[in-house]
Coordinates of C-alpha atoms in Angstrom, one line a residue:
X1 CA -47.2 7.8 12.1
X2 CA -46.0 10.1 14.6
X3 CA -45.8 7.3 17.1
X4 CA -42.9 5.5 14.9
X5 CA -41.0 8.6 13.9
X6 CA -40.8 9.6 17.5
X7 CA -38.8 6.7 18.1
X8 CA -36.6 7.7 15.4
X9 CA -33.1 5.4 15.3
X10 CA -30.4 8.1 16.0
X11 CA -28.1 7.0 13.1
X12 CA -27.0 10.3 12.5
X13 CA -26.7 11.4 16.1
X14 CA -24.5 8.0 16.6
X15 CA -22.3 8.6 13.4
X16 CA -21.4 12.0 14.4
X17 CA -20.6 11.0 18.1
X18 CA -17.9 8.4 16.3
X19 CA -16.6 11.0 14.2
X20 CA -16.1 13.5 16.9
X21 CA -14.3 10.5 18.8
X22 CA -12.2 9.6 16.2
X23 CA -11.4 13.2 15.6
X24 CA -10.2 13.7 19.1
X25 CA -8.5 10.3 20.0
X26 CA -7.0 9.4 16.4
X27 CA -5.4 12.7 15.3
X28 CA -1.9 11.2 15.4
X29 CA -3.0 8.2 12.9
X30 CA -4.9 10.4 10.6
X31 CA -1.8 12.8 10.3
X32 CA 0.2 10.1 9.7
X33 CA -1.6 8.4 7.3
X34 CA -2.1 12.0 5.6
X35 CA 1.5 12.2 5.2
X36 CA 2.1 8.8 3.9
X37 CA -0.4 9.4 1.2
X38 CA 1.0 13.0 0.4
X39 CA 4.6 11.6 0.0
X40 CA 2.8 8.7 -2.5
X41 CA 1.1 11.3 -4.5
X42 CA 4.0 14.2 -4.8
X43 CA 6.2 10.8 -5.8
X44 CA 4.0 10.0 -9.0
X45 CA 3.1 13.4 -9.4
X46 CA 7.0 14.0 -9.6
X47 CA 7.6 11.0 -11.9
X48 CA 4.5 12.4 -14.2
X49 CA 5.0 15.8 -14.6
X50 CA 8.8 16.3 -14.2
X51 CA 10.0 14.7 -17.6
X52 CA 8.8 15.9 -21.1
X53 CA 5.2 14.8 -21.9
X54 CA 6.3 13.0 -24.8
X55 CA 8.8 10.9 -22.8
X56 CA 5.7 9.9 -20.6
X57 CA 4.1 9.2 -23.5
X58 CA 6.5 7.0 -24.8
X59 CA 6.9 5.1 -21.6
X60 CA 3.2 4.1 -21.7
X61 CA 3.4 3.1 -25.5
X62 CA 6.0 0.9 -24.6
X63 CA 4.3 -0.5 -21.4
X64 CA 1.5 -1.1 -23.6
X65 CA 3.5 -3.1 -26.1
X66 CA 5.2 -4.9 -23.1
X67 CA 1.3 -6.0 -22.1
X68 CA -0.7 -6.3 -25.4
X69 CA 2.0 -7.1 -28.1
X70 CA -0.3 -4.9 -30.5
X71 CA 0.6 -2.2 -32.5
X72 CA -3.0 -1.1 -32.8
X73 CA -3.1 -0.8 -29.3
X74 CA 0.4 0.8 -29.0
X75 CA -1.0 3.5 -31.7
X76 CA -4.4 4.1 -29.8
X77 CA -2.7 5.1 -27.0
X78 CA -0.2 7.3 -28.7
X79 CA -3.2 9.2 -30.6
X80 CA -5.1 9.5 -27.3
X81 CA -1.8 11.0 -25.5
X82 CA -1.5 13.5 -28.5
X83 CA -5.2 14.3 -28.5
X84 CA -5.0 15.2 -24.5
X85 CA -1.6 17.4 -25.2
X86 CA -3.5 19.1 -28.4
X87 CA -6.4 19.9 -26.1
X88 CA -4.1 21.5 -23.5
X89 CA -5.0 19.0 -20.7
X90 CA -1.7 17.3 -19.9
X91 CA -0.9 18.7 -16.5
X92 CA -4.9 18.0 -15.4
X93 CA -4.5 14.4 -16.9
X94 CA -1.1 13.4 -14.9
X95 CA -3.2 15.0 -11.6
X96 CA -6.0 12.3 -12.5
X97 CA -3.4 9.4 -13.3
X98 CA -1.7 10.5 -10.1
X99 CA -5.2 9.8 -8.2
X100 CA -5.8 6.8 -10.0
X101 CA -2.3 5.1 -9.7
X102 CA -2.3 6.0 -5.7
X103 CA -5.9 4.4 -5.5
X104 CA -4.7 1.3 -7.3
X105 CA -1.8 1.0 -5.2
X106 CA -3.6 1.5 -2.2
X107 CA -6.7 -0.6 -3.0
X108 CA -4.6 -3.6 -4.2
X109 CA -2.1 -3.7 -1.3
X110 CA -5.6 -4.0 0.9
X111 CA -7.6 -6.0 -1.2
X112 CA -5.7 -8.8 -2.5
X113 CA -4.6 -10.1 1.0
X114 CA -8.2 -9.6 2.4
X115 CA -9.5 -11.2 -0.7
X116 CA -7.2 -14.0 -0.2
X117 CA -8.1 -14.5 3.5
X118 CA -11.8 -14.4 2.8
X119 CA -11.3 -17.0 0.0
X120 CA -9.9 -19.4 2.8
X121 CA -12.3 -18.4 5.3
X122 CA -15.4 -18.2 4.2
X123 CA -17.5 -16.7 7.8
X124 CA -14.9 -14.1 7.2
X125 CA -16.3 -13.2 3.8
X126 CA -19.9 -13.7 4.7
X127 CA -19.3 -11.3 8.0
X128 CA -17.6 -8.6 5.6
X129 CA -20.4 -9.2 2.8
X130 CA -22.6 -6.6 4.2
X131 CA -19.8 -3.9 5.0
X132 CA -18.6 -4.3 1.0
X133 CA -22.2 -3.8 -0.1
X134 CA -22.5 -0.8 1.9
X135 CA -19.0 0.7 0.8
X136 CA -20.4 0.2 -2.6
X137 CA -23.8 1.4 -2.3
X138 CA -23.5 4.1 0.4
X139 CA -23.8 7.6 -2.2
X140 CA -20.2 8.5 -2.9
X141 CA -20.7 12.3 -1.7
X142 CA -21.3 10.9 2.0
X143 CA -17.7 9.9 2.0
X144 CA -16.7 13.5 1.3
X145 CA -17.9 14.1 4.6
X146 CA -15.3 12.4 6.9
X147 CA -12.7 12.6 4.8
X148 CA -13.0 16.4 4.9
X149 CA -13.2 16.0 8.7
X150 CA -10.3 14.0 9.1
X151 CA -7.9 15.1 6.4
X152 CA -9.3 18.6 5.1
X153 CA -8.8 19.6 1.9
X154 CA -6.8 18.7 -1.4
X155 CA -5.7 15.4 -3.0
X156 CA -5.9 13.2 0.1
X157 CA -9.7 13.4 1.0
X158 CA -10.4 12.5 -2.8
X159 CA -8.0 9.8 -2.3
X160 CA -9.5 8.3 0.8
X161 CA -13.1 8.5 -0.6
X162 CA -11.9 6.9 -3.8
X163 CA -10.3 4.2 -1.8
X164 CA -13.5 3.5 0.0
X165 CA -15.8 3.1 -2.9
X166 CA -13.1 1.4 -4.9
X167 CA -11.8 -1.0 -2.5
X168 CA -14.7 -3.8 -2.7
X169 CA -13.7 -4.3 -6.3
X170 CA -10.3 -6.2 -5.4
X171 CA -11.6 -7.6 -2.9
X172 CA -14.3 -9.6 -4.3
X173 CA -12.6 -10.3 -7.7
X174 CA -9.6 -11.8 -5.6
X175 CA -12.0 -13.6 -3.3
X176 CA -13.6 -15.1 -6.5
X177 CA -10.6 -16.3 -8.1
X178 CA -8.6 -17.8 -5.3
X179 CA -11.8 -19.3 -3.9
X180 CA -12.6 -20.8 -7.5
X181 CA -9.5 -23.0 -8.0
X182 CA -10.5 -26.5 -8.5
X183 CA -10.2 -28.8 -5.5
X184 CA -8.5 -31.6 -7.9
X185 CA -5.1 -28.6 -8.2
X186 CA -4.8 -28.0 -4.6
X187 CA -5.5 -31.6 -3.4
X188 CA -2.5 -32.8 -5.9
X189 CA -0.2 -29.9 -4.5
X190 CA -1.0 -30.7 -1.0
X191 CA -0.5 -34.7 -1.9
X192 CA 3.1 -33.8 -3.3
X193 CA 3.8 -32.2 0.4
X194 CA 3.1 -28.7 -0.8
X195 CA 2.6 -25.9 2.0
X196 CA 0.1 -23.8 2.4
X197 CA 2.2 -20.9 1.0
X198 CA 3.4 -22.9 -1.8
X199 CA -0.1 -23.8 -2.8
X200 CA -1.0 -20.2 -2.8
X201 CA 1.9 -19.1 -4.7
X202 CA 2.0 -21.9 -7.4
X203 CA -1.6 -23.1 -7.5
X204 CA -4.2 -20.5 -6.4
X205 CA -2.8 -17.2 -7.4
X206 CA -1.8 -18.2 -11.0
X207 CA -5.4 -19.7 -11.4
X208 CA -7.0 -16.2 -10.2
X209 CA -4.6 -14.0 -12.0
X210 CA -7.1 -13.1 -14.6
X211 CA -9.9 -12.4 -11.9
X212 CA -7.1 -10.5 -9.8
X213 CA -6.2 -8.5 -13.5
X214 CA -9.9 -8.0 -13.7
X215 CA -10.0 -6.3 -10.2
X216 CA -7.3 -3.8 -10.9
X217 CA -9.3 -2.9 -14.4
X218 CA -12.1 -1.9 -12.4
X219 CA -9.9 -0.4 -9.8
X220 CA -8.8 1.7 -12.3
X221 CA -12.0 2.4 -14.0
X222 CA -13.7 3.0 -10.5
X223 CA -11.1 5.1 -9.6
X224 CA -11.3 7.3 -12.7
X225 CA -15.2 7.7 -12.4
X226 CA -14.4 9.4 -8.8
X227 CA -12.3 12.6 -10.3
X228 CA -15.1 14.8 -10.6
X229 CA -16.4 13.8 -7.1
X230 CA -12.6 14.4 -5.9
X231 CA -12.7 17.6 -7.2
X232 CA -15.4 18.9 -5.2
X233 CA -12.9 18.6 -2.1
X234 CA -10.1 20.3 -3.6
X235 CA -8.1 17.4 -5.8
X236 CA -6.7 18.5 -8.5
X237 CA -7.2 16.7 -12.1
X238 CA -9.5 16.5 -14.8
X239 CA -12.6 16.8 -12.5
X240 CA -11.7 20.7 -11.7
X241 CA -12.7 21.9 -15.2
X242 CA -15.9 19.6 -15.1
X243 CA -17.2 21.1 -11.9
X244 CA -15.8 24.8 -13.4
X245 CA -18.0 24.0 -16.6
X246 CA -20.9 23.1 -13.9
X247 CA -20.7 26.1 -11.8
X248 CA -20.5 28.6 -14.9
X249 CA -22.7 26.7 -17.3
X250 CA -20.1 26.0 -19.6
X251 CA -21.2 23.5 -22.4
X252 CA -18.3 23.7 -24.4
X253 CA -15.6 23.2 -21.3
X254 CA -17.8 20.4 -20.1
X255 CA -17.9 18.5 -23.1
X256 CA -14.3 19.1 -24.1
X257 CA -13.0 17.9 -20.2
X258 CA -15.7 15.1 -20.1
X259 CA -14.4 13.6 -23.5
X260 CA -10.8 13.8 -22.1
X261 CA -11.9 11.6 -19.2
X262 CA -13.6 9.4 -21.8
X263 CA -10.4 8.9 -23.8
X264 CA -8.1 8.5 -20.7
X265 CA -10.9 5.7 -19.4
X266 CA -10.5 4.0 -22.8
X267 CA -6.9 3.8 -23.0
X268 CA -6.4 2.4 -19.5
X269 CA -8.8 0.1 -20.4
X270 CA -7.3 -1.0 -23.5
X271 CA -3.8 -1.2 -22.0
X272 CA -4.5 -3.3 -19.1
X273 CA -7.1 -5.7 -20.9
X274 CA -5.7 -9.3 -20.7
X275 CA -4.8 -10.6 -24.1
X276 CA -7.5 -12.6 -25.9
X277 CA -10.0 -11.2 -23.3
X278 CA -12.0 -9.6 -26.5
X279 CA -12.3 -12.6 -28.7

């Protein structure tokens, strides 16, 4: 088999050359992107950490009532946050929520328009599908290497790696929702003189809303699953005590911080689940 390995395709060397070229010629872009993302992260972190924790808890409970109209869900959110405060993980939780919310803002702002465009242009989606598959199946640790090269250590490279891993979810689900809109509805709108924009806003997006919300839910869950990996590149949050517990072989710390991550994930899922979806 040596004759086959002698003609090894230079995937690694090619990727290295591309990253080196981007680093040399795109420093202005990556520096500007890093500044914008740092401003987004600092803004969300300031909102979550400046007020008293109970004020933030009350805001989340009020948001849950607005979304779910269920006192049971509101009580669960309240008890979940009180448990987090009791375990003294409030600061780490707000840092992880900052990473999750930042990823949601970026992924939904990029993913929904791309999903809409792909739904209207089947050839575009066919061309995008291998890229989306690669983004979801490539080991997430691989994303950390170029993130560190371009953005250094901290919250920004963790956010970049999270966005790359999570972005296919809102794109796929938005594409599914818009493309599954019944032709009879769009044809009826067009027969009454609706423009393409009016058809999109009044027919396709309302019909695709459940799928778009499912994409948001998946974005949040997948982003939360990245907090431990993001901690490896210096991102603050609940992943830090997990990594520390792993290094110290500290079972108590690992289970404690891991259980808090589970509680946060369940809380966010219950908050954003569409009413009646569990019936």
